[in-house]
Amino acid sequence: MAHEDRRLQVLRAIVQDYVSTNDPVGSKALAARHDLGVSPATIRNDMAVLEEEGYITQPHTSAGRVPTDKGYRFFVDRLSQVKPLSVAERRAIERFLDGALDLDDVLSRTVRLLAQLTRNVAVIQYPTLSRSAVRHLEVVQLAANRLLVVLITDTGRVEQRVVEIPPVTDAPAGVDPVAELRTLLNAAFVGAKLAEAGVKVADLLDTAPAHLRGLVAAVSATLVETLAEPGEDRLLVGGTANLTRGGALDFPGTLRPLLEALEEQVVVLRLMGEVDPGHVLVRIGEENAHEGFTGASLVSVGYGSAGSADLALGGLGVVGPTRMDYPGTMAAVRAVARYVGQLLAES
Amino acid sequence: MAHEDRRLQVLRAIVQDYVSTNDPVGSKALAARHDLGVSPATIRNDMAVLEEEGYITQPHTSAGRVPTDKGYRFFVDRLSQVKPLSVAERRAIERFLDGALDLDDVLSRTVRLLAQLTRNVAVIQYPTLSRSAVRHLEVVQLAANRLLVVLITDTGRVEQRVVEIPPVTDAPAGVDPVAELRTLLNAAFVGAKLAEAGVKVADLLDTAPAHLRGLVAAVSATLVETLAEPGEDRLLVGGTANLTRGGALDFPGTLRPLLEALEEQVVVLRLMGEVDPGHVLVRIGEENAHEGFTGASLVSVGYGSAGSADLALGGLGVVGPTRMDYPGTMAAVRAVARYVGQLLAES
DNA sequence: GTTGGCACTCGGGATCGGTGAGTGCCAGTC
DNA sequence: GACTGGCACTCACCGATCCCGAGTGCCAAC
């Protein structure tokens, strides 16, 4: 139907105008700014229907209309078109990320870049341990009963854990049990996906020399535990200052709960949930069933495993007000993720 | 002089009342809440003098008085008395920090604890590299021309750097140059204070076998550079949500510049500057010559080297509005620093 | 030096029209 | 049946006005 089609045009126009002006948009202004070919009166009728269907709402009688979460959702799913990045933006991405050497560097640059590009809060998850492989394990003795185990993954992530160990009593004279342990662990784990660590541990416990069993058990337990905890996924956050853009206009409650959620990394990680590379996920307002996030949207995507259909190494994303430039943010997030994937694949 | 003395009592009372109520305090309320033994009229006279001298000010004619930065400074230096922590607070500190194993854990718990105790933003600096000693150096080959060097210090800090290396051409057959390098580096550096690294490097370059010179040079350069950069001091920030406590009342401008400064760690590090253990440093408002910090105060102290007169391993502190509970914050900061120092000394 | 009294100031909150953008409805037109 | 112009109506917002009360400075008296 022709007029149903136009109604969607109207919805799109409302979203676009509201995002750019932050004022509720009325029928007259809409007719003036967009070439809809009909009079304000007609638009009013369409608006009435859209409101009926729950896509838009009025803050108060006799004000313009504002999109609802449902309206944004429809816009994102059906009405927005990919907005290609400008040349300047592409160049900014390259300039910003080139020259980064280690993982920390790449991630912290990325988060700053993304915050700056989108003028919102950016988050990036460290590469998930469970999908990384072991590049090296280092063991350093801190005290008689404590070891420091350093895990280096193929994604460049370096994790440290202190392990309490039982005293080694029956070691053969003349050998350093820690050195033995190191050799043993590396022989067993290097190259292995961390997801397979559980199996390896069982093997190792069988084959290890008797005097090392205690050590191996303690260290293995810590390793497995490290991987099991979902809390071990770490998150980097940047650009929180952007939350104050537009005064208190954007986030209706205070932004306190949002700041709390951002510090409580696990909340954001759960919201990002499973991320695919290449598939940008948008969660709008109330869809984020978490206090403080109900006035915010999260645009996220997986990075890593460039081009392939593999699982992502981790996720990155942008947090902003529901009233946000979705096409632009989605494009930025996707582009940055792709670039980060390339960078990590190189190293 | 008796009345000069009373004037200071008045200043103290003003600071205390203003901090707890956040309302400009007038002569009448002051007389009612404090036992100064004189009438409001007399207090008015004192206030006039205090204002004359720049310790207090009126937001507008016919409002109460508010302390100036100078007033807070005087209060902190001369009028405040140490406020011992409550038993509950002491217990909270222990409960919060006990059970932390590795350094990251200690620091992140500390920052959360401090933010919660003081209801403000807490910051803590990682132990300065230049005052740490090397516990272990690990070298892992990433690619033909890239090494990952992992530095483990006696404070438990683990730092990673990627080093671009020249190709090794003239290695004797049958030996692994990376393994050689690892042995060589550890022999040279383990136990050495990182501040002395420069000297060690020179030695090492002389004595290293010819075919390793290139490697040693590259790695050493990175190490020295790592230490030289003051930017390598890292900072952990927590409790930013507390900035929004009291609405926009506290921070007069927006809190945007403050959030930016907190993300730009180097700003905070510079403000903390040289920290002594045991000596709590308070910087008030305009004393922090940095945009965004002019409405804020920083209470900081060094931690580490428990009891001794040594230099601090790092600093920790609290950032809040100038209108803050200085005695309480100072006590909390000092107590937490002492406890952290003990924890780190144990490991 | 301290105190009570007094006139004065001025920010904040409440009240109150005016204005204008925006709406819903309706009758008329294509 | 869909669109349009007209029209009455509704409110949020803005500015002006007013009032109140906390607070001050000053002064004369103790």
PDB file of N, CA and C in Angstrom, chain B residues 7-88:
ATOM      1  N   ARG B   7      37.805  33.226  66.358  1.00  0.00           N
ATOM      2  CA  ARG B   7      37.587  33.383  64.927  1.00  0.00           C
ATOM      3  C   ARG B   7      37.916  32.074  64.201  1.00  0.00           C
ATOM      4  N   LEU B   8      38.961  31.428  64.660  1.00  0.00           N
ATOM      5  CA  LEU B   8      39.331  30.164  64.020  1.00  0.00           C
ATOM      6  C   LEU B   8      38.303  29.076  64.323  1.00  0.00           C
ATOM      7  N   GLN B   9      37.785  29.118  65.523  1.00  0.00           N
ATOM      8  CA  GLN B   9      36.690  28.206  65.854  1.00  0.00           C
ATOM      9  C   GLN B   9      35.541  28.410  64.870  1.00  0.00           C
ATOM     10  N   VAL B  10      35.271  29.663  64.604  1.00  0.00           N
ATOM     11  CA  VAL B  10      34.186  29.972  63.675  1.00  0.00           C
ATOM     12  C   VAL B  10      34.492  29.402  62.298  1.00  0.00           C
ATOM     13  N   LEU B  11      35.713  29.595  61.843  1.00  0.00           N
ATOM     14  CA  LEU B  11      36.088  29.059  60.533  1.00  0.00           C
ATOM     15  C   LEU B  11      35.913  27.551  60.513  1.00  0.00           C
ATOM     16  N   ARG B  12      36.383  26.915  61.568  1.00  0.00           N
ATOM     17  CA  ARG B  12      36.250  25.455  61.609  1.00  0.00           C
ATOM     18  C   ARG B  12      34.780  25.057  61.543  1.00  0.00           C
ATOM     19  N   ALA B  13      33.970  25.755  62.326  1.00  0.00           N
ATOM     20  CA  ALA B  13      32.547  25.418  62.349  1.00  0.00           C
ATOM     21  C   ALA B  13      31.926  25.612  60.968  1.00  0.00           C
ATOM     22  N   ILE B  14      32.326  26.669  60.299  1.00  0.00           N
ATOM     23  CA  ILE B  14      31.778  26.918  58.963  1.00  0.00           C
ATOM     24  C   ILE B  14      32.130  25.776  58.027  1.00  0.00           C
ATOM     25  N   VAL B  15      33.391  25.383  58.041  1.00  0.00           N
ATOM     26  CA  VAL B  15      33.804  24.292  57.160  1.00  0.00           C
ATOM     27  C   VAL B  15      33.010  23.034  57.489  1.00  0.00           C
ATOM     28  N   GLN B  16      32.952  22.701  58.750  1.00  0.00           N
ATOM     29  CA  GLN B  16      32.249  21.470  59.123  1.00  0.00           C
ATOM     30  C   GLN B  16      30.782  21.507  58.713  1.00  0.00           C
ATOM     31  N   ASP B  17      30.125  22.609  59.010  1.00  0.00           N
ATOM     32  CA  ASP B  17      28.710  22.689  58.662  1.00  0.00           C
ATOM     33  C   ASP B  17      28.497  22.656  57.161  1.00  0.00           C
ATOM     34  N   TYR B  18      29.324  23.392  56.472  1.00  0.00           N
ATOM     35  CA  TYR B  18      29.117  23.454  55.027  1.00  0.00           C
ATOM     36  C   TYR B  18      29.348  22.094  54.394  1.00  0.00           C
ATOM     37  N   VAL B  19      30.362  21.389  54.881  1.00  0.00           N
ATOM     38  CA  VAL B  19      30.640  20.071  54.336  1.00  0.00           C
ATOM     39  C   VAL B  19      29.461  19.137  54.578  1.00  0.00           C
ATOM     40  N   SER B  20      28.861  19.249  55.749  1.00  0.00           N
ATOM     41  CA  SER B  20      27.816  18.270  56.026  1.00  0.00           C
ATOM     42  C   SER B  20      26.461  18.681  55.462  1.00  0.00           C
ATOM     43  N   THR B  21      26.204  19.961  55.302  1.00  0.00           N
ATOM     44  CA  THR B  21      24.880  20.342  54.817  1.00  0.00           C
ATOM     45  C   THR B  21      24.852  20.778  53.367  1.00  0.00           C
ATOM     46  N   ASN B  22      25.985  21.244  52.872  1.00  0.00           N
ATOM     47  CA  ASN B  22      26.042  21.756  51.506  1.00  0.00           C
ATOM     48  C   ASN B  22      25.222  23.035  51.332  1.00  0.00           C
ATOM     49  N   ASP B  23      24.906  23.700  52.424  1.00  0.00           N
ATOM     50  CA  ASP B  23      24.244  24.999  52.331  1.00  0.00           C
ATOM     51  C   ASP B  23      25.181  26.058  52.884  1.00  0.00           C
ATOM     52  N   PRO B  24      25.219  27.202  52.262  1.00  0.00           N
ATOM     53  CA  PRO B  24      25.975  28.309  52.841  1.00  0.00           C
ATOM     54  C   PRO B  24      25.527  28.507  54.276  1.00  0.00           C
ATOM     55  N   VAL B  25      26.452  28.747  55.181  1.00  0.00           N
ATOM     56  CA  VAL B  25      26.060  28.770  56.582  1.00  0.00           C
ATOM     57  C   VAL B  25      26.075  30.199  57.121  1.00  0.00           C
ATOM     58  N   GLY B  26      24.999  30.528  57.823  1.00  0.00           N
ATOM     59  CA  GLY B  26      24.818  31.884  58.338  1.00  0.00           C
ATOM     60  C   GLY B  26      25.132  31.976  59.819  1.00  0.00           C
ATOM     61  N   SER B  27      25.212  33.193  60.277  1.00  0.00           N
ATOM     62  CA  SER B  27      25.636  33.412  61.661  1.00  0.00           C
ATOM     63  C   SER B  27      24.667  32.789  62.667  1.00  0.00           C
ATOM     64  N   LYS B  28      23.414  32.862  62.353  1.00  0.00           N
ATOM     65  CA  LYS B  28      22.438  32.368  63.316  1.00  0.00           C
ATOM     66  C   LYS B  28      22.517  30.844  63.457  1.00  0.00           C
ATOM     67  N   ALA B  29      22.500  30.184  62.320  1.00  0.00           N
ATOM     68  CA  ALA B  29      22.581  28.726  62.349  1.00  0.00           C
ATOM     69  C   ALA B  29      23.848  28.278  63.065  1.00  0.00           C
ATOM     70  N   LEU B  30      24.917  29.011  62.834  1.00  0.00           N
ATOM     71  CA  LEU B  30      26.192  28.664  63.442  1.00  0.00           C
ATOM     72  C   LEU B  30      26.098  28.749  64.962  1.00  0.00           C
ATOM     73  N   ALA B  31      25.513  29.847  65.447  1.00  0.00           N
ATOM     74  CA  ALA B  31      25.382  30.017  66.887  1.00  0.00           C
ATOM     75  C   ALA B  31      24.523  28.906  67.483  1.00  0.00           C
ATOM     76  N   ALA B  32      23.518  28.495  66.713  1.00  0.00           N
ATOM     77  CA  ALA B  32      22.619  27.468  67.226  1.00  0.00           C
ATOM     78  C   ALA B  32      23.303  26.107  67.307  1.00  0.00           C
ATOM     79  N   ARG B  33      24.068  25.769  66.282  1.00  0.00           N
ATOM     80  CA  ARG B  33      24.624  24.416  66.208  1.00  0.00           C
ATOM     81  C   ARG B  33      25.914  24.246  66.993  1.00  0.00           C
ATOM     82  N   HIS B  34      26.597  25.338  67.248  1.00  0.00           N
ATOM     83  CA  HIS B  34      27.873  25.194  67.963  1.00  0.00           C
ATOM     84  C   HIS B  34      27.858  26.037  69.231  1.00  0.00           C
ATOM     85  N   ASP B  35      28.539  25.536  70.212  1.00  0.00           N
ATOM     86  CA  ASP B  35      28.566  26.222  71.492  1.00  0.00           C
ATOM     87  C   ASP B  35      29.680  27.256  71.518  1.00  0.00           C
ATOM     88  N   LEU B  36      29.488  28.334  70.821  1.00  0.00           N
ATOM     89  CA  LEU B  36      30.572  29.303  70.757  1.00  0.00           C
ATOM     90  C   LEU B  36      30.478  30.338  71.879  1.00  0.00           C
ATOM     91  N   GLY B  37      29.371  30.350  72.570  1.00  0.00           N
ATOM     92  CA  GLY B  37      29.248  31.221  73.737  1.00  0.00           C
ATOM     93  C   GLY B  37      29.084  32.694  73.420  1.00  0.00           C
ATOM     94  N   VAL B  38      28.831  32.969  72.165  1.00  0.00           N
ATOM     95  CA  VAL B  38      28.603  34.367  71.808  1.00  0.00           C
ATOM     96  C   VAL B  38      27.363  34.462  70.931  1.00  0.00           C
ATOM     97  N   SER B  39      26.901  35.641  70.709  1.00  0.00           N
ATOM     98  CA  SER B  39      25.675  35.825  69.931  1.00  0.00           C
ATOM     99  C   SER B  39      25.974  35.877  68.439  1.00  0.00           C
ATOM    100  N   PRO B  40      24.951  35.659  67.648  1.00  0.00           N
ATOM    101  CA  PRO B  40      25.107  35.739  66.194  1.00  0.00           C
ATOM    102  C   PRO B  40      25.766  37.041  65.759  1.00  0.00           C
ATOM    103  N   ALA B  41      25.439  38.127  66.416  1.00  0.00           N
ATOM    104  CA  ALA B  41      26.008  39.414  65.997  1.00  0.00           C
ATOM    105  C   ALA B  41      27.528  39.393  66.078  1.00  0.00           C
ATOM    106  N   THR B  42      28.020  38.832  67.143  1.00  0.00           N
ATOM    107  CA  THR B  42      29.472  38.738  67.298  1.00  0.00           C
ATOM    108  C   THR B  42      30.075  37.862  66.204  1.00  0.00           C
ATOM    109  N   ILE B  43      29.389  36.766  65.961  1.00  0.00           N
ATOM    110  CA  ILE B  43      29.871  35.863  64.917  1.00  0.00           C
ATOM    111  C   ILE B  43      29.914  36.600  63.584  1.00  0.00           C
ATOM    112  N   ARG B  44      28.932  37.434  63.386  1.00  0.00           N
ATOM    113  CA  ARG B  44      28.924  38.204  62.134  1.00  0.00           C
ATOM    114  C   ARG B  44      30.190  39.030  62.004  1.00  0.00           C
ATOM    115  N   ASN B  45      30.576  39.630  63.097  1.00  0.00           N
ATOM    116  CA  ASN B  45      31.809  40.426  63.058  1.00  0.00           C
ATOM    117  C   ASN B  45      33.006  39.562  62.684  1.00  0.00           C
ATOM    118  N   ASP B  46      33.079  38.398  63.324  1.00  0.00           N
ATOM    119  CA  ASP B  46      34.182  37.488  63.005  1.00  0.00           C
ATOM    120  C   ASP B  46      34.155  37.097  61.539  1.00  0.00           C
ATOM    121  N   MET B  47      32.955  36.814  61.074  1.00  0.00           N
ATOM    122  CA  MET B  47      32.826  36.402  59.681  1.00  0.00           C
ATOM    123  C   MET B  47      33.316  37.501  58.740  1.00  0.00           C
ATOM    124  N   ALA B  48      32.975  38.701  59.083  1.00  0.00           N
ATOM    125  CA  ALA B  48      33.409  39.816  58.238  1.00  0.00           C
ATOM    126  C   ALA B  48      34.931  39.827  58.141  1.00  0.00           C
ATOM    127  N   VAL B  49      35.597  39.602  59.282  1.00  0.00           N
ATOM    128  CA  VAL B  49      37.057  39.571  59.266  1.00  0.00           C
ATOM    129  C   VAL B  49      37.567  38.404  58.434  1.00  0.00           C
ATOM    130  N   LEU B  50      36.968  37.225  58.649  1.00  0.00           N
ATOM    131  CA  LEU B  50      37.396  36.034  57.902  1.00  0.00           C
ATOM    132  C   LEU B  50      37.229  36.255  56.401  1.00  0.00           C
ATOM    133  N   GLU B  51      36.150  36.930  56.058  1.00  0.00           N
ATOM    134  CA  GLU B  51      35.937  37.187  54.638  1.00  0.00           C
ATOM    135  C   GLU B  51      36.993  38.162  54.117  1.00  0.00           C
ATOM    136  N   GLU B  52      37.222  39.170  54.895  1.00  0.00           N
ATOM    137  CA  GLU B  52      38.263  40.151  54.584  1.00  0.00           C
ATOM    138  C   GLU B  52      39.588  39.446  54.282  1.00  0.00           C
ATOM    139  N   GLU B  53      39.898  38.476  55.103  1.00  0.00           N
ATOM    140  CA  GLU B  53      41.179  37.769  54.983  1.00  0.00           C
ATOM    141  C   GLU B  53      41.154  36.677  53.921  1.00  0.00           C
ATOM    142  N   GLY B  54      39.980  36.471  53.323  1.00  0.00           N
ATOM    143  CA  GLY B  54      39.923  35.542  52.193  1.00  0.00           C
ATOM    144  C   GLY B  54      39.661  34.094  52.533  1.00  0.00           C
ATOM    145  N   TYR B  55      39.236  33.811  53.744  1.00  0.00           N
ATOM    146  CA  TYR B  55      39.004  32.415  54.107  1.00  0.00           C
ATOM    147  C   TYR B  55      37.600  31.943  53.759  1.00  0.00           C
ATOM    148  N   ILE B  56      36.681  32.889  53.721  1.00  0.00           N
ATOM    149  CA  ILE B  56      35.308  32.528  53.372  1.00  0.00           C
ATOM    150  C   ILE B  56      34.769  33.565  52.403  1.00  0.00           C
ATOM    151  N   THR B  57      33.659  33.230  51.801  1.00  0.00           N
ATOM    152  CA  THR B  57      33.069  34.144  50.833  1.00  0.00           C
ATOM    153  C   THR B  57      31.561  33.938  50.808  1.00  0.00           C
ATOM    154  N   GLN B  58      30.863  34.938  50.278  1.00  0.00           N
ATOM    155  CA  GLN B  58      29.423  34.771  50.124  1.00  0.00           C
ATOM    156  C   GLN B  58      29.110  34.519  48.669  1.00  0.00           C
ATOM    157  N   PRO B  59      28.328  33.519  48.386  1.00  0.00           N
ATOM    158  CA  PRO B  59      27.924  33.253  47.000  1.00  0.00           C
ATOM    159  C   PRO B  59      27.205  34.466  46.425  1.00  0.00           C
ATOM    160  N   HIS B  60      26.435  35.152  47.243  1.00  0.00           N
ATOM    161  CA  HIS B  60      25.777  36.387  46.822  1.00  0.00           C
ATOM    162  C   HIS B  60      25.430  37.166  48.080  1.00  0.00           C
ATOM    163  N   THR B  61      25.185  38.418  47.919  1.00  0.00           N
ATOM    164  CA  THR B  61      24.817  39.220  49.082  1.00  0.00           C
ATOM    165  C   THR B  61      23.658  38.542  49.793  1.00  0.00           C
ATOM    166  N   SER B  62      23.734  38.597  51.090  1.00  0.00           N
ATOM    167  CA  SER B  62      22.639  38.066  51.890  1.00  0.00           C
ATOM    168  C   SER B  62      22.423  36.578  51.684  1.00  0.00           C
ATOM    169  N   ALA B  63      23.504  35.891  51.596  1.00  0.00           N
ATOM    170  CA  ALA B  63      23.442  34.442  51.744  1.00  0.00           C
ATOM    171  C   ALA B  63      24.456  34.128  52.823  1.00  0.00           C
ATOM    172  N   GLY B  64      24.524  32.904  53.245  1.00  0.00           N
ATOM    173  CA  GLY B  64      25.515  32.527  54.247  1.00  0.00           C
ATOM    174  C   GLY B  64      26.903  32.534  53.652  1.00  0.00           C
ATOM    175  N   ARG B  65      27.861  32.089  54.424  1.00  0.00           N
ATOM    176  CA  ARG B  65      29.234  32.043  53.942  1.00  0.00           C
ATOM    177  C   ARG B  65      29.626  30.634  53.538  1.00  0.00           C
ATOM    178  N   VAL B  66      30.578  30.579  52.658  1.00  0.00           N
ATOM    179  CA  VAL B  66      31.111  29.324  52.131  1.00  0.00           C
ATOM    180  C   VAL B  66      32.630  29.408  52.217  1.00  0.00           C
ATOM    181  N   PRO B  67      33.300  28.357  52.603  1.00  0.00           N
ATOM    182  CA  PRO B  67      34.756  28.433  52.670  1.00  0.00           C
ATOM    183  C   PRO B  67      35.363  28.611  51.286  1.00  0.00           C
ATOM    184  N   THR B  68      36.443  29.343  51.194  1.00  0.00           N
ATOM    185  CA  THR B  68      37.212  29.410  49.957  1.00  0.00           C
ATOM    186  C   THR B  68      38.254  28.294  49.978  1.00  0.00           C
ATOM    187  N   ASP B  69      38.955  28.145  48.859  1.00  0.00           N
ATOM    188  CA  ASP B  69      40.049  27.173  48.838  1.00  0.00           C
ATOM    189  C   ASP B  69      41.027  27.480  49.961  1.00  0.00           C
ATOM    190  N   LYS B  70      41.297  28.762  50.135  1.00  0.00           N
ATOM    191  CA  LYS B  70      42.218  29.168  51.190  1.00  0.00           C
ATOM    192  C   LYS B  70      41.692  28.755  52.570  1.00  0.00           C
ATOM    193  N   GLY B  71      40.374  28.862  52.710  1.00  0.00           N
ATOM    194  CA  GLY B  71      39.762  28.457  53.967  1.00  0.00           C
ATOM    195  C   GLY B  71      39.924  26.964  54.217  1.00  0.00           C
ATOM    196  N   TYR B  72      39.684  26.185  53.180  1.00  0.00           N
ATOM    197  CA  TYR B  72      39.863  24.738  53.331  1.00  0.00           C
ATOM    198  C   TYR B  72      41.317  24.428  53.658  1.00  0.00           C
ATOM    199  N   ARG B  73      42.192  25.113  52.979  1.00  0.00           N
ATOM    200  CA  ARG B  73      43.615  24.882  53.198  1.00  0.00           C
ATOM    201  C   ARG B  73      43.967  25.113  54.663  1.00  0.00           C
ATOM    202  N   PHE B  74      43.502  26.224  55.193  1.00  0.00           N
ATOM    203  CA  PHE B  74      43.788  26.527  56.594  1.00  0.00           C
ATOM    204  C   PHE B  74      43.177  25.464  57.499  1.00  0.00           C
ATOM    205  N   PHE B  75      41.974  25.073  57.156  1.00  0.00           N
ATOM    206  CA  PHE B  75      41.297  24.043  57.944  1.00  0.00           C
ATOM    207  C   PHE B  75      42.121  22.762  57.967  1.00  0.00           C
ATOM    208  N   VAL B  76      42.567  22.360  56.793  1.00  0.00           N
ATOM    209  CA  VAL B  76      43.326  21.103  56.702  1.00  0.00           C
ATOM    210  C   VAL B  76      44.647  21.225  57.454  1.00  0.00           C
ATOM    211  N   ASP B  77      45.308  22.357  57.284  1.00  0.00           N
ATOM    212  CA  ASP B  77      46.633  22.499  57.883  1.00  0.00           C
ATOM    213  C   ASP B  77      46.576  22.708  59.389  1.00  0.00           C
ATOM    214  N   ARG B  78      45.582  23.432  59.843  1.00  0.00           N
ATOM    215  CA  ARG B  78      45.665  23.872  61.224  1.00  0.00           C
ATOM    216  C   ARG B  78      44.472  23.506  62.099  1.00  0.00           C
ATOM    217  N   LEU B  79      43.343  23.260  61.492  1.00  0.00           N
ATOM    218  CA  LEU B  79      42.150  23.129  62.322  1.00  0.00           C
ATOM    219  C   LEU B  79      41.607  21.720  62.445  1.00  0.00           C
ATOM    220  N   SER B  80      41.945  20.878  61.499  1.00  0.00           N
ATOM    221  CA  SER B  80      41.326  19.557  61.542  1.00  0.00           C
ATOM    222  C   SER B  80      42.140  18.642  62.441  1.00  0.00           C
ATOM    223  N   GLN B  81      41.444  17.793  63.113  1.00  0.00           N
ATOM    224  CA  GLN B  81      42.148  16.817  63.920  1.00  0.00           C
ATOM    225  C   GLN B  81      41.904  15.454  63.314  1.00  0.00           C
ATOM    226  N   VAL B  82      42.847  14.585  63.559  1.00  0.00           N
ATOM    227  CA  VAL B  82      42.740  13.256  62.974  1.00  0.00           C
ATOM    228  C   VAL B  82      41.457  12.604  63.456  1.00  0.00           C
ATOM    229  N   LYS B  83      40.762  12.054  62.504  1.00  0.00           N
ATOM    230  CA  LYS B  83      39.519  11.382  62.853  1.00  0.00           C
ATOM    231  C   LYS B  83      39.777   9.882  62.739  1.00  0.00           C
ATOM    232  N   PRO B  84      39.856   9.203  63.855  1.00  0.00           N
ATOM    233  CA  PRO B  84      40.189   7.778  63.775  1.00  0.00           C
ATOM    234  C   PRO B  84      39.085   7.017  63.069  1.00  0.00           C
ATOM    235  N   LEU B  85      39.466   5.984  62.371  1.00  0.00           N
ATOM    236  CA  LEU B  85      38.470   5.182  61.675  1.00  0.00           C
ATOM    237  C   LEU B  85      37.632   4.406  62.681  1.00  0.00           C
ATOM    238  N   SER B  86      36.408   4.182  62.310  1.00  0.00           N
ATOM    239  CA  SER B  86      35.553   3.381  63.186  1.00  0.00           C
ATOM    240  C   SER B  86      35.986   1.923  63.092  1.00  0.00           C
ATOM    241  N   VAL B  87      35.585   1.173  64.069  1.00  0.00           N
ATOM    242  CA  VAL B  87      35.916  -0.251  64.059  1.00  0.00           C
ATOM    243  C   VAL B  87      35.348  -0.906  62.810  1.00  0.00           C
ATOM    244  N   ALA B  88      34.136  -0.517  62.482  1.00  0.00           N
ATOM    245  CA  ALA B  88      33.498  -1.101  61.301  1.00  0.00           C
ATOM    246  C   ALA B  88      34.335  -0.831  60.061  1.00  0.00           C
TER     247      ALA B  88
END
